[in-house]
Amino acid sequence: MLKRIFQKLQPTQTKLIAVSKTKPVEMVIDLYEKGQKCFGENRVLELVAKEEELPKDIEWHFIGHLQTNKVKLIAPFVACIHAVDSLKLLKEINKEALKNSRVIDVLLQFHIAEEESKFGLDLKEATQLLESGAFVSMHNIRICGVMGMATFTDDLSQVRREFQYLKKVFDQLKKQFFDDVAFFKEISMGMSGDYEVAVEEGSTMVRIGTLLFGKR
Ligand SMILES: *Cc1c(COP(=O)(O)O)cnc(C)c1O
């Protein structure tokens, strides 16, 4: 399966984040030994436990909703935080990154699904965040792009429209705030059920769990 996914991602150089949440470290090791070095988790304590046990050259992505009081636990090692949806969280990540003498890459999460969800910004909120003085003074985070989750549905044309919307949001922010910022280039979208559509619509990172590790 890993090989098949790689073949699909190869033409566009889309990065694969293997989502190992709820799965044992043995399964992570197995994929690691096949060459996969980038993994995603959505629970802080599970991520911390796995990070301690597993090889240090694994690149860990935090893909879930992150509470501010837990940022400090992952700040020493996390490669990228995908789901930043408030200035408060961004400030906390910046603070903990500074304590660790690091710069942490983050993505802004957008609400793109039709489904009700508590999480994710809209374009207006993101604009306010990026125009705030607080953001301008943060030197230990890099906003590298956007992230979104499509509606959980078999209707792939709806999913496609939602991904197209996220791409539009990315283009807008790029033009307005990150025109000359080379590292603002990531669009994290696509999971087991919709990653091929996501790649067609411009995804640069897909987050795949079930296809690689089986049902949770
Ligand atoms: C669990 C999860 C995934 C992976 O989902 P699969 O359908 O198992 O591929 C991707 N992104 C986020 C944010 C997740 O929580």
Short mmCIF file of C-alpha atoms and ligand atoms in Angstrom, two decimals:
data_model
loop_
_atom_site.label_atom_id
_atom_site.label_comp_id
_atom_site.label_asym_id
_atom_site.label_seq_id
_atom_site.Cartn_x
_atom_site.Cartn_y
_atom_site.Cartn_z
CA MET A 1 0.00 0.00 0.00
CA LEU A 2 2.82 2.41 0.87
CA LYS A 3 4.30 1.87 -2.57
CA ARG A 4 0.98 2.49 -4.30
CA ILE A 5 0.42 5.71 -2.40
CA PHE A 6 3.98 6.85 -3.16
CA GLN A 7 3.36 6.28 -6.86
CA LYS A 8 0.27 8.47 -6.72
CA LEU A 9 2.10 11.24 -4.86
CA GLN A 10 5.31 11.12 -6.86
CA PRO A 11 4.32 13.20 -9.92
CA THR A 12 3.35 16.19 -7.77
CA GLN A 13 5.95 15.58 -5.04
CA THR A 14 3.19 15.59 -2.45
CA LYS A 15 4.44 14.74 1.02
CA LEU A 16 2.98 11.73 2.83
CA ILE A 17 2.23 12.06 6.52
CA ALA A 18 1.52 8.60 7.89
CA VAL A 19 -1.13 9.03 10.57
CA SER A 20 -0.25 6.52 13.28
CA LYS A 21 -2.76 7.57 15.95
CA THR A 22 -4.03 4.69 18.10
CA LYS A 23 -1.57 2.30 16.41
CA PRO A 24 1.30 0.61 18.28
CA VAL A 25 4.94 1.66 17.86
CA GLU A 26 5.69 -1.67 16.16
CA MET A 27 3.56 -0.60 13.23
CA VAL A 28 5.35 2.74 13.05
CA ILE A 29 8.72 0.98 13.06
CA ASP A 30 7.56 -1.30 10.28
CA LEU A 31 6.76 1.65 8.01
CA TYR A 32 9.86 3.52 9.15
CA GLU A 33 12.00 0.63 8.02
CA LYS A 34 10.36 0.85 4.61
CA GLY A 35 11.58 4.42 4.37
CA GLN A 36 8.68 6.48 5.76
CA LYS A 37 10.10 9.16 8.09
CA CYS A 38 7.14 11.46 8.55
CA PHE A 39 4.30 10.60 10.94
CA GLY A 40 1.23 12.36 12.28
CA GLU A 41 -0.56 12.11 15.63
CA ASN A 42 -3.59 13.90 17.05
CA ARG A 43 -3.22 13.31 20.80
CA VAL A 44 -0.47 15.01 22.75
CA LEU A 45 0.25 12.31 25.31
CA GLU A 46 0.29 9.57 22.69
CA LEU A 47 2.66 11.61 20.55
CA VAL A 48 5.01 12.29 23.47
CA ALA A 49 5.11 8.59 24.39
CA LYS A 50 5.83 7.52 20.81
CA GLU A 51 8.45 10.19 20.31
CA GLU A 52 10.35 8.95 23.36
CA GLU A 53 10.35 5.38 22.17
CA LEU A 54 10.96 5.78 18.45
CA PRO A 55 13.98 6.81 16.33
CA LYS A 56 14.97 10.46 16.65
CA ASP A 57 15.02 11.18 12.94
CA ILE A 58 11.26 10.77 12.66
CA GLU A 59 9.55 14.00 11.67
CA TRP A 60 6.46 14.35 13.89
CA HIS A 61 3.44 16.33 12.75
CA PHE A 62 0.71 17.24 15.19
CA ILE A 63 -2.53 17.14 13.22
CA GLY A 64 -5.26 17.37 15.85
CA HIS A 65 -6.83 20.09 17.92
CA LEU A 66 -4.17 21.39 20.30
CA GLN A 67 -4.95 22.80 23.73
CA THR A 68 -2.73 25.69 24.77
CA ASN A 69 -1.79 24.05 28.07
CA LYS A 70 -0.27 21.09 26.21
CA VAL A 71 1.88 22.97 23.72
CA LYS A 72 4.88 22.80 26.04
CA LEU A 73 4.91 19.00 25.90
CA ILE A 74 5.51 18.82 22.15
CA ALA A 75 7.39 22.09 21.60
CA PRO A 76 10.85 20.53 22.07
CA PHE A 77 10.56 18.24 19.06
CA VAL A 78 7.43 18.72 16.93
CA ALA A 79 8.17 19.45 13.24
CA CYS A 80 4.86 21.00 12.27
CA ILE A 81 1.56 21.84 13.98
CA HIS A 82 -1.23 21.56 11.42
CA ALA A 83 -4.34 22.83 13.09
CA VAL A 84 -3.74 26.32 14.45
CA ASP A 85 -7.05 28.14 14.64
CA SER A 86 -6.54 31.00 17.11
CA LEU A 87 -4.15 33.79 17.93
CA LYS A 88 -4.06 32.53 21.51
CA LEU A 89 -2.72 29.16 20.39
CA LEU A 90 -0.23 30.78 18.04
CA LYS A 91 1.10 32.96 20.88
CA GLU A 92 1.55 29.93 23.10
CA ILE A 93 3.42 28.00 20.38
CA ASN A 94 5.66 31.02 19.83
CA LYS A 95 6.37 31.28 23.56
CA GLU A 96 7.25 27.61 23.96
CA ALA A 97 9.31 27.57 20.78
CA LEU A 98 11.33 30.48 22.14
CA LYS A 99 11.92 28.61 25.42
CA ASN A 100 13.29 25.73 23.34
CA SER A 101 15.34 28.05 21.12
CA ARG A 102 13.41 26.81 18.12
CA VAL A 103 11.28 28.02 15.29
CA ILE A 104 8.17 25.86 14.92
CA ASP A 105 6.35 25.48 11.61
CA VAL A 106 2.58 25.77 11.77
CA LEU A 107 -0.39 25.71 9.40
CA LEU A 108 -3.61 27.65 9.79
CA GLN A 109 -6.64 25.39 9.92
CA PHE A 110 -9.64 26.47 7.89
CA HIS A 111 -13.20 25.34 8.27
CA ILE A 112 -13.99 24.04 4.78
CA ALA A 113 -16.53 21.27 5.45
CA GLU A 114 -20.26 21.67 5.30
CA GLU A 115 -20.46 19.79 8.59
CA GLU A 116 -20.67 21.76 11.79
CA SER A 117 -17.33 21.76 13.51
CA LYS A 118 -15.92 23.79 16.32
CA PHE A 119 -12.54 24.06 14.67
CA GLY A 120 -11.07 26.08 11.87
CA LEU A 121 -10.85 29.71 10.83
CA ASP A 122 -12.66 31.52 8.07
CA LEU A 123 -10.89 33.97 5.79
CA LYS A 124 -11.99 36.99 7.81
CA GLU A 125 -10.67 35.57 11.07
CA ALA A 126 -7.39 34.59 9.44
CA THR A 127 -7.00 38.07 8.00
CA GLN A 128 -7.57 39.62 11.43
CA LEU A 129 -5.00 37.28 12.92
CA LEU A 130 -2.40 38.05 10.28
CA GLU A 131 -2.98 41.79 10.52
CA SER A 132 -2.62 41.83 14.29
CA GLY A 133 0.43 43.43 15.86
CA ALA A 134 0.80 40.34 18.04
CA PHE A 135 1.41 38.17 15.00
CA VAL A 136 3.97 40.51 13.50
CA SER A 137 6.06 40.34 16.66
CA MET A 138 6.26 36.53 16.80
CA HIS A 139 9.68 35.36 15.72
CA ASN A 140 9.62 31.71 16.77
CA ILE A 141 6.84 30.46 14.53
CA ARG A 142 6.62 30.20 10.77
CA ILE A 143 3.21 30.03 9.16
CA CYS A 144 3.91 27.65 6.29
CA GLY A 145 0.44 27.35 4.81
CA VAL A 146 -3.07 26.07 5.41
CA MET A 147 -4.84 22.87 6.46
CA GLY A 148 -8.39 21.66 6.10
CA MET A 149 -10.63 18.63 6.41
CA ALA A 150 -13.38 18.01 3.88
CA THR A 151 -16.83 16.76 4.74
CA PHE A 152 -16.93 13.06 5.54
CA THR A 153 -19.02 11.94 2.58
CA ASP A 154 -18.98 9.65 -0.46
CA ASP A 155 -19.86 12.65 -2.61
CA LEU A 156 -16.41 13.35 -4.02
CA SER A 157 -17.66 16.32 -6.05
CA GLN A 158 -18.53 18.05 -2.79
CA VAL A 159 -15.15 17.10 -1.35
CA ARG A 160 -13.51 18.51 -4.47
CA ARG A 161 -15.32 21.82 -4.10
CA GLU A 162 -14.16 22.06 -0.49
CA PHE A 163 -10.55 21.40 -1.47
CA GLN A 164 -10.84 23.97 -4.26
CA TYR A 165 -12.03 26.45 -1.68
CA LEU A 166 -9.00 25.75 0.54
CA LYS A 167 -6.70 26.26 -2.43
CA LYS A 168 -8.41 29.59 -3.09
CA VAL A 169 -7.90 30.61 0.54
CA PHE A 170 -4.24 29.66 0.25
CA ASP A 171 -3.80 31.71 -2.94
CA GLN A 172 -5.51 34.70 -1.36
CA LEU A 173 -3.35 34.64 1.78
CA LYS A 174 -0.23 34.08 -0.30
CA LYS A 175 -1.00 37.16 -2.36
CA GLN A 176 -2.03 39.33 0.55
CA PHE A 177 0.43 38.39 3.29
CA PHE A 178 3.12 35.98 2.10
CA ASP A 179 3.93 37.06 -1.42
CA ASP A 180 7.68 37.09 -0.87
CA VAL A 181 7.73 34.34 1.78
CA ALA A 182 9.14 31.17 0.21
CA PHE A 183 8.17 28.90 3.09
CA PHE A 184 4.48 29.75 2.81
CA LYS A 185 3.79 26.92 0.37
CA GLU A 186 1.89 24.13 2.10
CA ILE A 187 -1.68 22.98 1.60
CA SER A 188 -2.36 20.09 3.97
CA MET A 189 -5.45 18.31 2.67
CA GLY A 190 -6.45 14.77 1.85
CA MET A 191 -6.97 11.65 3.95
CA SER A 192 -7.47 7.95 3.15
CA GLY A 193 -10.83 8.45 1.44
CA ASP A 194 -10.08 11.58 -0.55
CA TYR A 195 -6.35 12.03 -0.98
CA GLU A 196 -6.38 11.50 -4.74
CA VAL A 197 -8.90 14.32 -5.18
CA ALA A 198 -6.81 16.47 -2.82
CA VAL A 199 -3.67 15.90 -4.88
CA GLU A 200 -5.54 16.85 -8.05
CA GLU A 201 -6.62 20.07 -6.36
CA GLY A 202 -3.15 21.10 -5.26
CA SER A 203 -2.44 19.38 -1.95
CA THR A 204 1.21 19.46 -0.89
CA MET A 205 0.75 17.18 2.15
CA VAL A 206 -1.68 14.31 2.58
CA ARG A 207 -2.44 12.81 6.00
CA ILE A 208 -3.18 9.12 5.61
CA GLY A 209 -3.95 6.69 8.41
CA THR A 210 -6.47 3.94 7.61
CA LEU A 211 -5.04 3.02 4.20
CA LEU A 212 -1.61 2.42 5.74
CA PHE A 213 -2.43 0.99 9.16
CA GLY A 214 -5.94 -0.42 8.79
CA LYS A 215 -9.13 0.57 10.55
CA ARG A 216 -8.94 2.15 13.98
C1 LIG B 1 -7.14 10.68 11.71
C2 LIG B 1 -6.81 11.84 10.86
C3 LIG B 1 -6.35 11.67 9.54
C4 LIG B 1 -6.21 10.32 8.88
O1 LIG B 1 -7.46 9.81 8.55
P1 LIG B 1 -7.63 8.45 7.70
O2 LIG B 1 -9.01 8.56 7.16
O3 LIG B 1 -7.44 7.33 8.65
O4 LIG B 1 -6.60 8.46 6.63
C5 LIG B 1 -6.02 12.81 8.83
N1 LIG B 1 -6.13 14.04 9.37
C6 LIG B 1 -6.57 14.25 10.63
C7 LIG B 1 -6.65 15.64 11.14
C8 LIG B 1 -6.92 13.16 11.41
O5 LIG B 1 -7.36 13.37 12.66
#
